[in-house]
Protein backbone atom coordinates (compact mmCIF):
# COMPACT_ATOMS: atom_id res chain seq x y z
CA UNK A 1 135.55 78.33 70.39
CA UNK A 2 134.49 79.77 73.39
CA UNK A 3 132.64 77.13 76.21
CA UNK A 4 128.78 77.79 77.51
CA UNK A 5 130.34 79.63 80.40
CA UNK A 6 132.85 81.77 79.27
CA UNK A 7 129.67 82.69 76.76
CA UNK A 8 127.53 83.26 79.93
CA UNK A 9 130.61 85.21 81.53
CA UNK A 10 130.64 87.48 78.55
CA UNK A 11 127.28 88.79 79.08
CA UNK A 12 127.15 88.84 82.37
CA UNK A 13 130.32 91.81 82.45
CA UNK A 14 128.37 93.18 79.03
CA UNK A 15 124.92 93.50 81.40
CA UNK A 16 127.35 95.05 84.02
CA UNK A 17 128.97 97.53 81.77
CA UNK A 18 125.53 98.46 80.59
CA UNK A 19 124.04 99.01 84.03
CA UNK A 20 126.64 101.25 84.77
CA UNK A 21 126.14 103.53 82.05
CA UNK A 22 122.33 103.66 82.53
CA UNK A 23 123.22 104.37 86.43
CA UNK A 24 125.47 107.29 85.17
CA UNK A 25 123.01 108.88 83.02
CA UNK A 26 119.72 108.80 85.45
CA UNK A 27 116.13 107.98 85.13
CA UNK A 28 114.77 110.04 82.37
CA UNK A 29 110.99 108.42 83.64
CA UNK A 30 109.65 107.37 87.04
CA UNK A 31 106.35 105.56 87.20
CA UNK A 32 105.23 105.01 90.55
CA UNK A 33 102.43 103.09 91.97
CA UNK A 34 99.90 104.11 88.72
CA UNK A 35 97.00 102.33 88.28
CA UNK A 36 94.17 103.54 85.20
CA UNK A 37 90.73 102.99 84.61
CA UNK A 38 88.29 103.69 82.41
CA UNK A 39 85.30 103.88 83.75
CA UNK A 40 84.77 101.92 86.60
CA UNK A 41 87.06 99.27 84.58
CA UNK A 42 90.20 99.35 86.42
CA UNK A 43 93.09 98.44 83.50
CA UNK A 44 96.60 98.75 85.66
CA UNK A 45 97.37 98.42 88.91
CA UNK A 46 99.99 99.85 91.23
CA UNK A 47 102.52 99.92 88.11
CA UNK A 48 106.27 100.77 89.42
CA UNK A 49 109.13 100.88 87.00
CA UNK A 50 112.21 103.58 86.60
CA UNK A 51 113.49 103.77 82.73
CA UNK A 52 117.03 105.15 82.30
CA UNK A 53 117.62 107.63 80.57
CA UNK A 54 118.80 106.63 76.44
CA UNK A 55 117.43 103.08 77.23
CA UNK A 56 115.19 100.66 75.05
CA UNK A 57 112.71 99.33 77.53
CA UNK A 58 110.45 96.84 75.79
CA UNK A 59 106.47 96.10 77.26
CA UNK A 60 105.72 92.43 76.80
CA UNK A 61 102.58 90.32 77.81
CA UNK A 62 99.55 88.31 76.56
CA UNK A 63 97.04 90.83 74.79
CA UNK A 64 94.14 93.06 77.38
CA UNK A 65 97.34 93.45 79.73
CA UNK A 66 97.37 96.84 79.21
CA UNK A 67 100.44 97.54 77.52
CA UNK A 68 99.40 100.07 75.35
CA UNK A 69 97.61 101.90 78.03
CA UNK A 70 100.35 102.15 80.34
CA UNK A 71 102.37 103.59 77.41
CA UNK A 72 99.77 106.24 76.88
CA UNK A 73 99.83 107.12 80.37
CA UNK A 74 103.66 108.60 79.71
CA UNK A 75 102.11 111.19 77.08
CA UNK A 76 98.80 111.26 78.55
CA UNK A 77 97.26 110.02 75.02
CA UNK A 78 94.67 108.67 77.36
CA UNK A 79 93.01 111.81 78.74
CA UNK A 80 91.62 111.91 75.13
CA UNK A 81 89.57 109.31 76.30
CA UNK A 82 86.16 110.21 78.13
CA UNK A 83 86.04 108.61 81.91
CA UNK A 84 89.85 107.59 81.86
CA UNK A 85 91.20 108.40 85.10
CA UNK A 86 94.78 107.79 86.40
CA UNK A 87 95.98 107.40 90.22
CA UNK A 88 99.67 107.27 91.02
CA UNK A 89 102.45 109.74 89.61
CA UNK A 90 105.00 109.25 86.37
CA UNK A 91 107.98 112.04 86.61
CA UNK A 92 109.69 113.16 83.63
CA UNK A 93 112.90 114.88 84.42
CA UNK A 94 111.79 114.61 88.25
CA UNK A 95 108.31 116.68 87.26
CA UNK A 96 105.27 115.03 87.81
CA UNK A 97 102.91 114.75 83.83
CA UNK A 98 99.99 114.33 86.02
CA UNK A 99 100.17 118.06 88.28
CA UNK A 100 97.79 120.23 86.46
CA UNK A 101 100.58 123.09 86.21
CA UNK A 102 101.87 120.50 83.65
CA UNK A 103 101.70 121.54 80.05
CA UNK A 104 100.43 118.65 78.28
CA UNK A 105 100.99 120.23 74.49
CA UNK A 106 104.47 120.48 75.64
CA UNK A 107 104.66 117.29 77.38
CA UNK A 108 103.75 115.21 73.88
CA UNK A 109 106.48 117.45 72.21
CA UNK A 110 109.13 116.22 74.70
CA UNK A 111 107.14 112.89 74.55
CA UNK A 112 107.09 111.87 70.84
CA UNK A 113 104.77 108.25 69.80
CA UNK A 114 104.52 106.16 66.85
CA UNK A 115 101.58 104.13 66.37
CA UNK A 116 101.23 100.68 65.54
CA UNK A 117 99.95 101.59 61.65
CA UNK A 118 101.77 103.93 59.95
CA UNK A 119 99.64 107.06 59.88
CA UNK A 120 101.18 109.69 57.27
CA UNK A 121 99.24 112.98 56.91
CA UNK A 122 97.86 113.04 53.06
CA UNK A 123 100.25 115.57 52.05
CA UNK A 124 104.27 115.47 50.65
CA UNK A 125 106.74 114.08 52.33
CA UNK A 126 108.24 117.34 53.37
CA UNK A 127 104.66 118.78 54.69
CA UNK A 128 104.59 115.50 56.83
CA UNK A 129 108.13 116.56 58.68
CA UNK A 130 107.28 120.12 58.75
CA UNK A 131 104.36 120.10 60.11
CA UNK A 132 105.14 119.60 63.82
CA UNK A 133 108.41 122.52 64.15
CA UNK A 134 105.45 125.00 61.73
CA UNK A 135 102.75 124.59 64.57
CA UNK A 136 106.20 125.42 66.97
CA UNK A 137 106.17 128.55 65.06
CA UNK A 138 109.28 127.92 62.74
CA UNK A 139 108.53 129.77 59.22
CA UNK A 140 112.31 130.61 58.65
CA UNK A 141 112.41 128.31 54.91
CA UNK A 142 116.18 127.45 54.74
CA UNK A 143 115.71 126.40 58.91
CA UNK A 144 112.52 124.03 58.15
CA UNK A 145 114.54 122.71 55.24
CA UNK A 146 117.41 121.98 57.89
CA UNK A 147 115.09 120.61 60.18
CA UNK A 148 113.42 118.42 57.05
CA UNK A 149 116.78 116.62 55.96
CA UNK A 150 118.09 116.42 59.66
CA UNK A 151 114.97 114.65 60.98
CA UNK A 152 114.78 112.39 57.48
CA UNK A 153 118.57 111.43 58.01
CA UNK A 154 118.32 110.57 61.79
CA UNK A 155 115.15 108.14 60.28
CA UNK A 156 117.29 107.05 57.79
CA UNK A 157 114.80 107.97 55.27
CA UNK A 158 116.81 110.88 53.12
CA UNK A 159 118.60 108.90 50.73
CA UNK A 160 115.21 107.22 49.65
CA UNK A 161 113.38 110.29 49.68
CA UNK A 162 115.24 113.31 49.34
CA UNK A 163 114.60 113.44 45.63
CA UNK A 164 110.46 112.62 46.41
CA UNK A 165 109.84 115.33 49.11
CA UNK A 166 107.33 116.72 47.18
CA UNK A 167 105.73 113.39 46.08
CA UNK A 168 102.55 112.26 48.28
CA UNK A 169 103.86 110.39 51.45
CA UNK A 170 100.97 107.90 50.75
CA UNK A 171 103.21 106.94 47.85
CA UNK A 172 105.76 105.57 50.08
CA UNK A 173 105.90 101.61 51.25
CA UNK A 174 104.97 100.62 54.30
CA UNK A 175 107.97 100.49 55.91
CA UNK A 176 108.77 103.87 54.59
CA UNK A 177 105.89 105.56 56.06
CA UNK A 178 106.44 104.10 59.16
CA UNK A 179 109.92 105.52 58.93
CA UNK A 180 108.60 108.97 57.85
CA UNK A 181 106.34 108.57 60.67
CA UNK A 182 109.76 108.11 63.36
CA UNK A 183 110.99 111.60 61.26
CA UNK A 184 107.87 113.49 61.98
CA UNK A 185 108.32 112.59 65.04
CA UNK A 186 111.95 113.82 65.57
CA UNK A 187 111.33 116.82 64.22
CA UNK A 188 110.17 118.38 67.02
CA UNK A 189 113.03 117.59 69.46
CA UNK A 190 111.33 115.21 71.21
CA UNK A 191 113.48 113.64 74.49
CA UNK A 192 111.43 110.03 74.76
CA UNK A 193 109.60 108.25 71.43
CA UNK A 194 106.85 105.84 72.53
CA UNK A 195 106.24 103.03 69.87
CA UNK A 196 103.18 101.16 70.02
CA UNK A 197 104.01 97.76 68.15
CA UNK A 198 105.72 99.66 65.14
CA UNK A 199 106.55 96.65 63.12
CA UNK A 200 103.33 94.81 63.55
CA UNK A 201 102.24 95.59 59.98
CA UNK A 202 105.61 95.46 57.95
CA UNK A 203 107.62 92.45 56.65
CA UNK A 204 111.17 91.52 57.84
CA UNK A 205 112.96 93.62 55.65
CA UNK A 206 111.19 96.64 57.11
CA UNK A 207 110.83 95.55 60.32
CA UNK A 208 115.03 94.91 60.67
CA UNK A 209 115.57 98.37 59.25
CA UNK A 210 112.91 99.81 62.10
CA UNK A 211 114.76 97.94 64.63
CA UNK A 212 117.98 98.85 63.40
CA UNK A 213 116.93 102.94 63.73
CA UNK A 214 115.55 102.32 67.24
CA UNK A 215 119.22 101.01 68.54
CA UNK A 216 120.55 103.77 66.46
CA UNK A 217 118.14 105.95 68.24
CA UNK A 218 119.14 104.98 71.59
CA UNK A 219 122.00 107.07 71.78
CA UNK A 220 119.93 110.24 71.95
CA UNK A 221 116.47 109.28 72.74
CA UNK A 222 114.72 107.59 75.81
CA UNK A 223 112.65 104.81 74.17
CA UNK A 224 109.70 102.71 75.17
CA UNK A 225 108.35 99.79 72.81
CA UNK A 226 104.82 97.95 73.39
CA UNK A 227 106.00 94.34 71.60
CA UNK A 228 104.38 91.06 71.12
CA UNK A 229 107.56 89.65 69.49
CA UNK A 230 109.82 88.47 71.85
CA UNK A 231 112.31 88.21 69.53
CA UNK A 232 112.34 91.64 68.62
CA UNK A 233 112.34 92.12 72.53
CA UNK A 234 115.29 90.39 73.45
CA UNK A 235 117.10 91.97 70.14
CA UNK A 236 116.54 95.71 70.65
CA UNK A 237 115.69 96.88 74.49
CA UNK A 238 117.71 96.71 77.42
CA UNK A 239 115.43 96.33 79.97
CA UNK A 240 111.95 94.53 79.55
CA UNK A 241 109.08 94.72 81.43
CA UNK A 242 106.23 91.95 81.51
CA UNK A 243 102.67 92.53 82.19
CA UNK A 244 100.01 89.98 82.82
CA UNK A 245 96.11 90.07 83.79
CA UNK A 246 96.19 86.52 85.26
CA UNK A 247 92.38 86.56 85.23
CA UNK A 248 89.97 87.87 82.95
CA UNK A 249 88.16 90.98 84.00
CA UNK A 250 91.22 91.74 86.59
CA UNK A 251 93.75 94.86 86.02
CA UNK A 252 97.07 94.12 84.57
CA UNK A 253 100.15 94.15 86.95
CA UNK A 254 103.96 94.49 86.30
CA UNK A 255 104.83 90.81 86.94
CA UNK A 256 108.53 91.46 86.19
CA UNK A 257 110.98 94.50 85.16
CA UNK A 258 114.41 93.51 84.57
CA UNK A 259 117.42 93.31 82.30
CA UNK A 260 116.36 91.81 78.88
CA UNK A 261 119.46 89.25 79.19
CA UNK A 262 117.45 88.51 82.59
CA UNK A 263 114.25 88.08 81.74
CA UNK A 264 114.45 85.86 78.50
CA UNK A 265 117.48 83.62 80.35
CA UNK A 266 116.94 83.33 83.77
CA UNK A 267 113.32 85.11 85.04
CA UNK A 268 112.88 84.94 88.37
CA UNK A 269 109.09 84.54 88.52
CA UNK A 270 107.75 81.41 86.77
CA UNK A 271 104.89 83.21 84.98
CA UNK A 272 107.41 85.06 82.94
CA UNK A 273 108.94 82.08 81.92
CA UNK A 274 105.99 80.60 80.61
CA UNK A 275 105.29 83.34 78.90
CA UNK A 276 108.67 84.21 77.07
CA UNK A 277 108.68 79.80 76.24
CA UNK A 278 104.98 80.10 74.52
CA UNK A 279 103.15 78.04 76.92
CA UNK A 280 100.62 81.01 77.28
CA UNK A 281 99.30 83.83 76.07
């Protein structure tokens, strides 16, 4: 049996190998000095972080942080909302989301998100796949049906529903939607999936096979998970970033942004700590 240390060794050289392949690969996402409002209400302030590319980067902190504002920001789900404003830049690829050249219906297809509640349309499980590559312009049937079973498979959905793809998708469980969901998603090609709490709503069994997909889905994907489950946190993502609005009424500010191994065994500010061991929040 192997002592504390050698244990601590281990994953020290496994955090090293890991940096070195994110280092390799790039930044797929830059966010530099952003800060939101809404209104006059300002929700995030001077918000810095660079997210590797085919990374898991988990967004921890108390709820009203704004964790699920700052992960709209990357698709601009936000400017759906009237008096939301945004300072500060986030570069996909090096290209800044927020120059008005930018394309925004093409920046959510590169930009893919899954919401907290599974949302299926009310049609078949096929239609719900389909429907994102037939607003592309696909109509070629034996494509769309490649599309379909790819997108189902990388879900790993198709064994449980390739013989129901004409069955309501409302029919599904929970976790199965959800799932579906992730597939709908995928079938456009995105290049980053934003999940906003994904598992929030399903039971373990569910939310094990979610978490599963996402570490499958890491070796394609850029992906960025809002979590209030640290355990899920220090499971799935590589690098986790924690958010805190230390008084009420104040913005929320990146308090830390490090390697998961980091932040839930040796943080370096004390807040974090606190946070992560359940005495706040």
């Amino acid at each position: 049996m192997k002592s504390n240390l050698e244990v601590e060794n281990l994953i020290v050289e496994k955090d090293k190998e890991v940096g070195k392949e994110m280092a390799k690969l790039g930044n797929k996402i830059e966010i530099r000095d952003l800060s939101m409002y809404y209104d006059s209400f300002k929700v995030l302030e001077n918000i810095t972080m660079s997210i590797p590319c085919r990374s898991i980067v988990a967004l921890i902190g108390p709820s009203g942080c704004g964790k699920s504002s700052l992960l709209r920001c990357i698709n601009r789900m936000n400017d759906l909302i009237p008096n939301s404003k945004v300072e500060g830049e986030i570069l996909l690829d090096g290209e800044n989301i927020y120059n008005p050249s930018c394309e925004v219906i093409e920046l959510r297809r590169r930009v893919g998100m899954v919401f907290q509640k599974p949302n299926p349309f009310p049609k078949s499980v096929y239609d719900n796949v389909s429907f994102g590559p037939q607003v592309m312009g696909i109509d070629n049937k034996k494509e769309m049906d490649e599309i379909v079973e790819a997108s189902l498979k990388k879900a790993a959905l198709w064994d449980e529903v390739k013989d129901k793809l004409r069955t309501s998708a409302l029919s599904l469980s929970g976790g199965q939607q959800q799932r579906l969901c992730i597939a709908r998603a995928l079938a456009v090609q995105p290049e980053v999936i934003l999940f906003d709490e994904p598992c929030s709503a399903l039971d373990p069994v569910a939310t094990q096979k979610i978490e599963d997909l996402l570490i499958e889905l890491k070796e394609n994907y850029t992906i960025v998970i809002v979590t209030h489950n640290m355990q899920q946190a220090a499971r799935i993502s590589d690098i986790t970033a924690f958010l805190l609005m230390e008084v009420q009424g104040e913005p929320g500010r990146l308090i830390e942004y490090s390697d998961t191994n980091k932040i839930f065994t040796n943080p370096s500010d004390y807040r974090t700590e606190r946070y992560i061991t359940g005495r706040f929040g």
